[in-house]
Every structure is written in C-alpha cells, then in structure tokens.
Amino acid sequence: MKHVRKMIVAVLVSAAVIILIYNFTSNSEGRFVKANEPRNTPSTTLTVINNEDFAGTANTHRFNIPAGFGYVKASFKNKGAKDFTFTINEGSTSGTAITSGSVPADGKEHTYYSDKALSTGSYYVSTSSAQGMSGILDVSLGTDVN
C-alpha cells in the first residue's frame, strides 16, 4: 500500500511540474471573453496605394476592394501652392461618387475615411486643380470602421 501511495504522489507531482513548465513556456496569450463583452480584435488593414506621387491638373488612380475589406482610408499630402479637389468613385471615374473634398495647400497630411462599408470591386481616386498640383496619395483598406 505504501508503494501505491508513493506512486500516486509521484504521478501527481510530475503532472503539476509538467503543467507549470507548459504554462511558463507557452506563447499563447488566450483570454476568455464573456458572452456580452465586446471583443478587442485588431482590425486588419491592406495598403493598396502607397506614397503615390501625382502632379499636373488631373490624375486618376485605381484600386480594388477585395472580399473581407470594406472601409477606405485615403490620405493626401498637398505639396503644391494651391488647393486641389478629389473624388472617389465606384466602378469608373464617372461612377457613383463615394466621397469628395478639397485638400488645402498646407503641406500637411489630410485623411478621409469611409464611414460605411463599401462593396467589393474597382474604385477610382481622381484629383484635379485649375493650377498645377503636386501631392502624395495613400489608400488603405480596413475590415472595420476603425
């Protein structure tokens, strides 16, 4: 009977040591979330236009929104002496206007976000100015509004 107790204690101690070693060396950072607690999952982003220079009086840049993405962030830096305007259209340069605006000639980055999910497909960013313009364009896609 003494041997059985010793064996049971040895097995329990060994199991406890193995569990402790696993917990200290594991890279998992799993966290349980209550059913009604919001999940803090990071947004996935995809850059589709990166530091694209543009100049002149009119430019158009095309990008696609693939499945799983739907939110657009467009950033402009106006390096010219005059303001310019932009429009983002769906499907073609004359398609449905998603958003538009004016970018001041202050050399700072100005960012515009879609506040609703857009459908997959082709989109066009058009910039124009009566005067010559100089700028940089970045467009990123996201899986959520943040």
mmCIF file of C-alpha atoms in Angstrom:
data_model
loop_
_atom_site.group_PDB
_atom_site.id
_atom_site.type_symbol
_atom_site.label_atom_id
_atom_site.label_comp_id
_atom_site.label_asym_id
_atom_site.label_seq_id
_atom_site.Cartn_x
_atom_site.Cartn_y
_atom_site.Cartn_z
ATOM 1 C CA MET A 1 0.000 0.000 0.000
ATOM 2 C CA LYS A 2 2.914 2.345 0.753
ATOM 3 C CA HIS A 3 4.248 1.846 -2.753
ATOM 4 C CA VAL A 4 0.886 2.701 -4.309
ATOM 5 C CA ARG A 5 0.710 5.969 -2.333
ATOM 6 C CA LYS A 6 4.251 6.873 -3.343
ATOM 7 C CA MET A 7 3.450 6.187 -6.985
ATOM 8 C CA ILE A 8 0.268 8.297 -6.843
ATOM 9 C CA VAL A 9 2.118 11.194 -5.199
ATOM 10 C CA ALA A 10 4.947 10.918 -7.763
ATOM 11 C CA VAL A 11 2.462 10.977 -10.654
ATOM 12 C CA LEU A 12 0.620 13.995 -9.224
ATOM 13 C CA VAL A 13 3.853 15.909 -8.600
ATOM 14 C CA SER A 14 5.097 15.073 -12.098
ATOM 15 C CA ALA A 15 1.832 16.230 -13.645
ATOM 16 C CA ALA A 16 1.968 19.502 -11.670
ATOM 17 C CA VAL A 17 5.574 20.137 -12.776
ATOM 18 C CA ILE A 18 4.683 19.463 -16.427
ATOM 19 C CA ILE A 19 1.689 21.832 -16.235
ATOM 20 C CA LEU A 20 3.810 24.572 -14.637
ATOM 21 C CA ILE A 21 6.554 24.204 -17.246
ATOM 22 C CA TYR A 22 3.988 24.336 -20.059
ATOM 23 C CA ASN A 23 2.356 27.488 -18.638
ATOM 24 C CA PHE A 24 5.677 29.324 -18.306
ATOM 25 C CA THR A 25 6.986 28.383 -21.743
ATOM 26 C CA SER A 26 3.777 28.656 -23.752
ATOM 27 C CA ASN A 27 3.428 31.618 -26.152
ATOM 28 C CA SER A 28 -0.348 31.514 -26.041
ATOM 29 C CA GLU A 29 -1.985 34.610 -24.675
ATOM 30 C CA GLY A 30 -5.543 33.384 -24.910
ATOM 31 C CA ARG A 31 -8.124 35.318 -22.966
ATOM 32 C CA PHE A 32 -11.687 34.313 -22.278
ATOM 33 C CA VAL A 33 -14.370 36.840 -23.092
ATOM 34 C CA LYS A 34 -17.814 36.921 -21.545
ATOM 35 C CA ALA A 35 -20.640 36.375 -23.997
ATOM 36 C CA ASN A 36 -21.826 40.004 -23.808
ATOM 37 C CA GLU A 37 -18.362 41.606 -23.551
ATOM 38 C CA PRO A 38 -17.124 43.308 -26.729
ATOM 39 C CA ARG A 39 -14.158 41.562 -28.291
ATOM 40 C CA ASN A 40 -10.974 43.530 -28.709
ATOM 41 C CA THR A 41 -9.841 42.049 -32.017
ATOM 42 C CA PRO A 42 -7.422 44.100 -34.095
ATOM 43 C CA SER A 43 -8.527 45.470 -37.429
ATOM 44 C CA THR A 44 -6.792 44.102 -40.489
ATOM 45 C CA THR A 45 -5.534 46.678 -42.989
ATOM 46 C CA LEU A 46 -4.345 46.432 -46.560
ATOM 47 C CA THR A 47 -2.434 49.229 -48.293
ATOM 48 C CA VAL A 48 -3.489 49.446 -51.942
ATOM 49 C CA ILE A 49 -1.806 52.745 -52.919
ATOM 50 C CA ASN A 50 1.397 53.694 -51.103
ATOM 51 C CA ASN A 51 3.129 57.096 -51.400
ATOM 52 C CA GLU A 52 1.934 57.606 -54.973
ATOM 53 C CA ASP A 53 3.159 60.946 -56.353
ATOM 54 C CA PHE A 54 0.854 62.973 -58.580
ATOM 55 C CA ALA A 55 1.222 66.291 -60.399
ATOM 56 C CA GLY A 56 -0.354 68.411 -63.131
ATOM 57 C CA THR A 57 -4.007 69.409 -63.335
ATOM 58 C CA ALA A 58 -5.758 65.994 -63.258
ATOM 59 C CA ASN A 59 -4.846 62.493 -62.080
ATOM 60 C CA THR A 60 -6.682 59.220 -61.586
ATOM 61 C CA HIS A 61 -5.601 56.227 -59.509
ATOM 62 C CA ARG A 62 -7.482 52.908 -59.498
ATOM 63 C CA PHE A 63 -7.724 50.429 -56.615
ATOM 64 C CA ASN A 64 -9.769 47.308 -55.852
ATOM 65 C CA ILE A 65 -11.598 46.357 -52.694
ATOM 66 C CA PRO A 66 -11.328 42.564 -52.239
ATOM 67 C CA ALA A 67 -13.707 40.398 -50.219
ATOM 68 C CA GLY A 68 -13.316 40.826 -46.478
ATOM 69 C CA PHE A 69 -12.472 44.532 -46.676
ATOM 70 C CA GLY A 70 -14.904 47.404 -46.997
ATOM 71 C CA TYR A 71 -13.641 50.527 -45.301
ATOM 72 C CA VAL A 72 -11.395 53.002 -47.121
ATOM 73 C CA LYS A 73 -8.877 55.469 -45.715
ATOM 74 C CA ALA A 74 -7.457 57.949 -48.238
ATOM 75 C CA SER A 75 -4.619 60.248 -47.168
ATOM 76 C CA PHE A 76 -3.417 63.202 -49.229
ATOM 77 C CA LYS A 77 -0.443 65.488 -48.761
ATOM 78 C CA ASN A 78 -0.652 68.624 -50.876
ATOM 79 C CA LYS A 79 2.900 69.738 -51.690
ATOM 80 C CA GLY A 80 1.737 72.401 -54.174
ATOM 81 C CA ALA A 81 0.895 76.076 -53.840
ATOM 82 C CA LYS A 82 -2.877 75.723 -54.489
ATOM 83 C CA ASP A 83 -5.702 73.643 -53.048
ATOM 84 C CA PHE A 84 -6.903 70.667 -55.088
ATOM 85 C CA THR A 85 -10.101 68.621 -55.056
ATOM 86 C CA PHE A 86 -10.564 64.868 -55.007
ATOM 87 C CA THR A 87 -13.385 62.427 -55.663
ATOM 88 C CA ILE A 88 -13.580 58.687 -55.021
ATOM 89 C CA ASN A 89 -15.938 56.942 -57.452
ATOM 90 C CA GLU A 90 -17.195 53.378 -57.603
ATOM 91 C CA GLY A 91 -16.840 51.336 -60.805
ATOM 92 C CA SER A 92 -15.452 54.056 -63.084
ATOM 93 C CA THR A 93 -14.235 57.653 -62.980
ATOM 94 C CA SER A 94 -17.813 58.751 -63.655
ATOM 95 C CA GLY A 95 -19.451 56.139 -61.404
ATOM 96 C CA THR A 96 -21.221 56.716 -58.121
ATOM 97 C CA ALA A 97 -19.327 59.271 -56.027
ATOM 98 C CA ILE A 98 -18.417 57.764 -52.645
ATOM 99 C CA THR A 99 -16.789 60.874 -51.193
ATOM 100 C CA SER A 100 -15.157 64.092 -52.304
ATOM 101 C CA GLY A 101 -13.404 67.048 -50.768
ATOM 102 C CA SER A 102 -10.799 69.747 -51.011
ATOM 103 C CA VAL A 103 -7.226 69.382 -49.789
ATOM 104 C CA PRO A 104 -5.563 72.622 -48.634
ATOM 105 C CA ALA A 105 -2.066 73.549 -49.791
ATOM 106 C CA ASP A 106 -0.533 73.451 -46.324
ATOM 107 C CA GLY A 107 1.914 70.546 -46.750
ATOM 108 C CA LYS A 108 0.137 68.536 -44.028
ATOM 109 C CA GLU A 109 -1.434 65.128 -44.403
ATOM 110 C CA HIS A 110 -5.242 65.139 -44.646
ATOM 111 C CA THR A 111 -7.073 61.852 -44.156
ATOM 112 C CA TYR A 112 -10.599 60.912 -45.204
ATOM 113 C CA TYR A 113 -12.450 57.745 -44.084
ATOM 114 C CA SER A 114 -15.491 55.899 -45.370
ATOM 115 C CA ASP A 115 -17.996 55.662 -42.544
ATOM 116 C CA LYS A 116 -19.888 52.750 -44.090
ATOM 117 C CA ALA A 117 -18.710 49.508 -45.639
ATOM 118 C CA LEU A 118 -18.246 49.598 -49.391
ATOM 119 C CA SER A 119 -18.811 46.669 -51.732
ATOM 120 C CA THR A 120 -16.034 44.753 -53.443
ATOM 121 C CA GLY A 121 -14.885 45.989 -56.835
ATOM 122 C CA SER A 122 -12.992 48.781 -58.567
ATOM 123 C CA TYR A 123 -12.754 52.331 -57.247
ATOM 124 C CA TYR A 124 -11.093 55.435 -58.658
ATOM 125 C CA VAL A 125 -9.449 58.363 -56.845
ATOM 126 C CA SER A 126 -9.418 61.455 -59.055
ATOM 127 C CA THR A 127 -7.568 64.654 -58.147
ATOM 128 C CA SER A 128 -7.835 67.935 -60.021
ATOM 129 C CA SER A 129 -6.874 71.593 -59.880
ATOM 130 C CA ALA A 130 -7.056 74.523 -62.282
ATOM 131 C CA GLN A 131 -3.466 75.243 -61.253
ATOM 132 C CA GLY A 132 -0.655 72.717 -61.314
ATOM 133 C CA MET A 133 -0.701 70.439 -58.275
ATOM 134 C CA SER A 134 1.852 68.329 -56.505
ATOM 135 C CA GLY A 135 0.997 65.731 -53.912
ATOM 136 C CA ILE A 136 1.205 62.255 -52.452
ATOM 137 C CA LEU A 137 -1.644 59.744 -52.135
ATOM 138 C CA ASP A 138 -2.039 56.759 -49.790
ATOM 139 C CA VAL A 139 -5.074 54.464 -49.780
ATOM 140 C CA SER A 140 -5.606 51.715 -47.217
ATOM 141 C CA LEU A 141 -8.478 49.297 -46.715
ATOM 142 C CA GLY A 142 -9.771 48.008 -43.416
ATOM 143 C CA THR A 143 -12.011 45.273 -42.102
ATOM 144 C CA ASP A 144 -13.866 47.668 -39.818
ATOM 145 C CA VAL A 145 -14.553 51.369 -39.442
ATOM 146 C CA ASN A 146 -11.615 51.824 -37.043
#
